[in-house]
Amino acid sequence: MLSRLAPRIAVGRPALAALRAASTSAPAAKPAEAGAIKEGPERDLVNFPRRVRPELPDRVRLGFIPEEWFQAFYKKTGVTGPYMFGTGFLTFLFSKEIYVMEHEFYTAITLFLFGALLVKKVGPGLSEYLDKRIDEYEDGWREYRANQTDGLVAAIEEEKKQQWHAEGQMVLFEAKKENVALQLEAAFRERQMTVYNEVKRRLDYQVDTQNVAQGFQQKHLVGWVVDQVKKSITPQQEQDAIKQCLAELKGLAAKA
């Protein structure tokens, strides 16, 4: 209806104000927005609720009189009270000539009837057109907001992904540190084994050298001792020794 647009432009525009006044539809309930404002914990929403701007105006009677005026009279005067008050008030104005029925009065009646006819004939189509334009405008803003929200959500997810990657990099750094430590340990052990082998080879060389020297000395010492013993034995001693050996052999053979 035009009433969605009329409150914004009714001031200074009698025609649109009349169109707004002709609306008799009840205000529709505003759907809950997805991104509703989050209230703080100290906000008293029970005693001081947040005001909501109505999308449509209140109901009217006779094309321009608000419905709440009639409801206010019903509590005091009943159903006929508002009509009697209006009729009596107009009669008072006319009888006291406070409001004089001159030619402008009839002109106002003509303008009112013309405005009512214009509202009945042109108002619904114009209201539907304007409501459609307003809906397109609101849909554009909703789409823009949804796109911005989706972009921010995607950015948040990407940031979480990057943080997860960063955490993975920390784990990778620790693994690389452990690998480097293992490589250093392996290199250290390899060098220790190299030192051990070199020291062992040198010690083995010294042992072999000493063994060769001792063998050479023992060989020459034994040869020298044998030579000296041979030199000390005379031919007569040698014959006597042979004879003694032969005698002992014969004695052993006889016993056997």
Short mmCIF file of N, CA and C in Angstrom, two decimals, residues 15 17 38 43 57 62 77 80 120-121 127 150 164 184 190 219 226 255:
data_model
loop_
_atom_site.label_atom_id
_atom_site.label_comp_id
_atom_site.label_asym_id
_atom_site.label_seq_id
_atom_site.Cartn_x
_atom_site.Cartn_y
_atom_site.Cartn_z
N ALA A 15 -2.09 15.47 -1.50
CA ALA A 15 -2.64 14.34 -2.25
C ALA A 15 -2.16 13.02 -1.70
N ALA A 17 -0.91 12.59 1.23
CA ALA A 17 -1.43 12.48 2.58
C ALA A 17 -2.84 11.91 2.58
N LYS A 38 21.73 -7.33 19.03
CA LYS A 38 21.98 -8.04 20.28
C LYS A 38 22.06 -7.04 21.42
N ARG A 43 20.36 -4.33 29.65
CA ARG A 43 19.19 -3.72 29.04
C ARG A 43 17.92 -4.37 29.57
N PRO A 57 0.54 2.12 8.48
CA PRO A 57 -0.13 2.96 9.48
C PRO A 57 -1.30 2.22 10.13
N LEU A 62 -13.83 6.44 7.84
CA LEU A 62 -14.28 7.55 7.01
C LEU A 62 -13.14 8.10 6.16
N THR A 77 -18.40 6.57 26.01
CA THR A 77 -19.71 6.90 25.42
C THR A 77 -20.37 5.76 24.67
N THR A 80 -21.86 4.74 19.61
CA THR A 80 -22.35 5.92 18.89
C THR A 80 -21.70 7.21 19.38
N LYS A 120 -9.48 5.92 -4.75
CA LYS A 120 -10.11 4.64 -5.05
C LYS A 120 -9.70 4.12 -6.42
N LYS A 121 -9.53 4.98 -7.39
CA LYS A 121 -9.23 4.55 -8.75
C LYS A 121 -7.72 4.39 -9.00
N SER A 127 -0.05 2.53 -5.45
CA SER A 127 0.49 1.93 -4.22
C SER A 127 1.24 0.64 -4.51
N ASP A 150 28.38 -13.02 3.60
CA ASP A 150 29.04 -14.21 3.06
C ASP A 150 30.54 -13.96 2.86
N TRP A 164 45.16 -22.57 11.12
CA TRP A 164 45.42 -24.00 11.18
C TRP A 164 46.71 -24.35 10.44
N LEU A 184 72.53 -34.37 13.50
CA LEU A 184 73.71 -33.98 14.28
C LEU A 184 74.20 -35.14 15.15
N GLU A 190 79.15 -40.82 14.05
CA GLU A 190 80.03 -41.23 12.95
C GLU A 190 81.45 -40.72 13.18
N LYS A 219 113.79 -64.73 18.09
CA LYS A 219 114.39 -65.62 17.09
C LYS A 219 115.91 -65.53 17.11
N VAL A 226 121.50 -71.24 20.80
CA VAL A 226 121.81 -72.55 20.19
C VAL A 226 123.22 -72.56 19.66
N LYS A 255 113.42 -103.57 28.63
CA LYS A 255 112.33 -103.56 29.60
C LYS A 255 110.99 -103.78 28.92
#
